[in-house]
mmCIF file of C-alpha atoms in Angstrom:
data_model
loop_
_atom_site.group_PDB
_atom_site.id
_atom_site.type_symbol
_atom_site.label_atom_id
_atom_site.label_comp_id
_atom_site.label_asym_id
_atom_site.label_seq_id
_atom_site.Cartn_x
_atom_site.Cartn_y
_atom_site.Cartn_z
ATOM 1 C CA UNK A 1 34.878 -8.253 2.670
ATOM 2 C CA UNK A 2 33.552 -4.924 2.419
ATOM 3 C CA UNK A 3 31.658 -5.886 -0.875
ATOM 4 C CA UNK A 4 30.176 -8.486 0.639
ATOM 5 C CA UNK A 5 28.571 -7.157 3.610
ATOM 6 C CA UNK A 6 27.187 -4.740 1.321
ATOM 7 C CA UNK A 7 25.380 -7.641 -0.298
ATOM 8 C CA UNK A 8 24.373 -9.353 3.258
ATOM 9 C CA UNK A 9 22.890 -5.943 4.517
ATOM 10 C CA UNK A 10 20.862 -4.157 1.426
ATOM 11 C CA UNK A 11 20.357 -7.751 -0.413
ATOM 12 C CA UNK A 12 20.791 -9.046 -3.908
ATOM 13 C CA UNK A 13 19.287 -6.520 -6.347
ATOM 14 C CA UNK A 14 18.619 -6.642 -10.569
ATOM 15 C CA UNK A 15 17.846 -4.026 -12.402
ATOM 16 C CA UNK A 16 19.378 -0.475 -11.925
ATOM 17 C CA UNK A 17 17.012 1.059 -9.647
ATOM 18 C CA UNK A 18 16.089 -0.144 -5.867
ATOM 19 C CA UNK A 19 13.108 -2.233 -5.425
ATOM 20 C CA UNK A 20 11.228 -0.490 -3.032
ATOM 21 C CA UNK A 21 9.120 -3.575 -1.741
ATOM 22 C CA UNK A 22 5.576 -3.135 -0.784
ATOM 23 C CA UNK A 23 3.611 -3.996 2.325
ATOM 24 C CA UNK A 24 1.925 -7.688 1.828
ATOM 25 C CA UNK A 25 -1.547 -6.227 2.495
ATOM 26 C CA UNK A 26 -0.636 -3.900 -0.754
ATOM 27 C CA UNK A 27 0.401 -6.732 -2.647
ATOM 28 C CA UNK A 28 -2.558 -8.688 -1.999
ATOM 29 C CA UNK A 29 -5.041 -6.157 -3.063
ATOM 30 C CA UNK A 30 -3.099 -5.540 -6.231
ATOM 31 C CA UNK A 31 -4.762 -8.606 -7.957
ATOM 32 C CA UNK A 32 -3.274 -7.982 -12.199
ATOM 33 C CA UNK A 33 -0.041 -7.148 -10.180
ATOM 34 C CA UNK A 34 0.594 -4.217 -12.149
ATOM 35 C CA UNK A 35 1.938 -2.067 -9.110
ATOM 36 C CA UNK A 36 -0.531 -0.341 -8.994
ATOM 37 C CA UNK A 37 -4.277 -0.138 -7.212
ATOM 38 C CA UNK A 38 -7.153 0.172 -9.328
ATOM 39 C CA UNK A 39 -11.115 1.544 -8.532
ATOM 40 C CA UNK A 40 -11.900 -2.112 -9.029
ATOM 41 C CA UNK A 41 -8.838 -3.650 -7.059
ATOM 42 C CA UNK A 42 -10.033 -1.000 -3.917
ATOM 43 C CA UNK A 43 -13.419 -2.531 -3.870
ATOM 44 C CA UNK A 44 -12.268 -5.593 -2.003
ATOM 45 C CA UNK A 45 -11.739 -2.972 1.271
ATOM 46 C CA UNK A 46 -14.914 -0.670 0.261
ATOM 47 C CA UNK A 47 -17.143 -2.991 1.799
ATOM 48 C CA UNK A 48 -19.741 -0.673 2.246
ATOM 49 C CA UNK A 49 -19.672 0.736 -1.087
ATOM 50 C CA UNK A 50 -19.422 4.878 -0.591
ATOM 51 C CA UNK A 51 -15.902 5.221 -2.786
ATOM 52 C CA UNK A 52 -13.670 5.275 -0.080
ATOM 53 C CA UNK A 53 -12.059 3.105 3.285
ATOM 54 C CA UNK A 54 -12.862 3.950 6.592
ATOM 55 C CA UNK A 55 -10.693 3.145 9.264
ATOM 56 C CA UNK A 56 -12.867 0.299 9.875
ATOM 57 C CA UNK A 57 -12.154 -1.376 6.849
ATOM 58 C CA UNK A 58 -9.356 -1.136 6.667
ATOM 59 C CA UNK A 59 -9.009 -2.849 9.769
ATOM 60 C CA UNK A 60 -10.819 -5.326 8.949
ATOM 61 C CA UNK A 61 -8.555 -6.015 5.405
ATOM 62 C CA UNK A 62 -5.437 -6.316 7.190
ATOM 63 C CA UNK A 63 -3.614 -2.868 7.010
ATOM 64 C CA UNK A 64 -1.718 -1.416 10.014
ATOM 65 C CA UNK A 65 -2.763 1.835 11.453
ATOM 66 C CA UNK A 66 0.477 3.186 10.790
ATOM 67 C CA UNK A 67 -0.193 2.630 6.965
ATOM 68 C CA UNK A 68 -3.510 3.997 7.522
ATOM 69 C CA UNK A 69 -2.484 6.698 8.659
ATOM 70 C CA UNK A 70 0.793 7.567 6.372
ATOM 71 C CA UNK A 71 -2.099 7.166 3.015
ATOM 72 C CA UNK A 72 -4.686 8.955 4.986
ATOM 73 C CA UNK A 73 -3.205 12.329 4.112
ATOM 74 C CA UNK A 74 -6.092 15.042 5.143
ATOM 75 C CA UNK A 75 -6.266 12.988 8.192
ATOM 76 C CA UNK A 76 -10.178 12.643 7.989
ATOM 77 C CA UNK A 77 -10.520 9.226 8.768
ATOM 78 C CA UNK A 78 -10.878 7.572 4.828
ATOM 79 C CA UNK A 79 -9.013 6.486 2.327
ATOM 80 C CA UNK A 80 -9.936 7.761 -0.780
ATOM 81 C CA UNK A 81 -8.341 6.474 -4.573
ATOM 82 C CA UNK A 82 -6.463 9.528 -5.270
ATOM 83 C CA UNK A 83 -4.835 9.464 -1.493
ATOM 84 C CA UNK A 84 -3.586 5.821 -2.182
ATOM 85 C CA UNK A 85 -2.216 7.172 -5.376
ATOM 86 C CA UNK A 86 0.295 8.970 -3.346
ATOM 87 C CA UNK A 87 1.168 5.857 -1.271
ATOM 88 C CA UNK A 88 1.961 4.049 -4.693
ATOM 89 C CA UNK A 89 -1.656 2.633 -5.197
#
């Protein structure tokens, strides 16, 4: 019984480590699927071009201010490539 309320809680998992799933708005953007978000992939937010996501755009993309604000470590307001490295971009 125990086992399987295990199951029914945390879910059927393969492999040997967790699968940490990823926010659909993430998984959109990551277009080769690869897990991970390229310069290129990013330019589907950066619709004014400068390098990086404003609030704004992001917005405007789909991803939830609490998201926006976990990746938007320095707290200035943008999203830069190396910032949504750390988020698992």
């Amino acid at each position: 019984m125990a086992i399987a309320s295990y199951f029914l809680v945390n879910g059927m998992k393969s492999g040997s480590s967790p699968d940490k799933a990823k926010p659909g708005w993430l998984s959109k953007l990551d277009g080769n699927r690869d897990g991970k978000l390229s310069a290129e992939e990013l330019k589907a937010i950066d619709t004014d071009g400068d390098g990086k996501i404003s609030r704004d755009e992001a917005k405007a993309y789909g991803i939830p201010e609490g998201d926006f604000k976990t990746i938007d470590k320095n707290g200035d307001g943008f999203i830069t490539q190396e910032e949504m490295k750390t988020y698992g971009g």
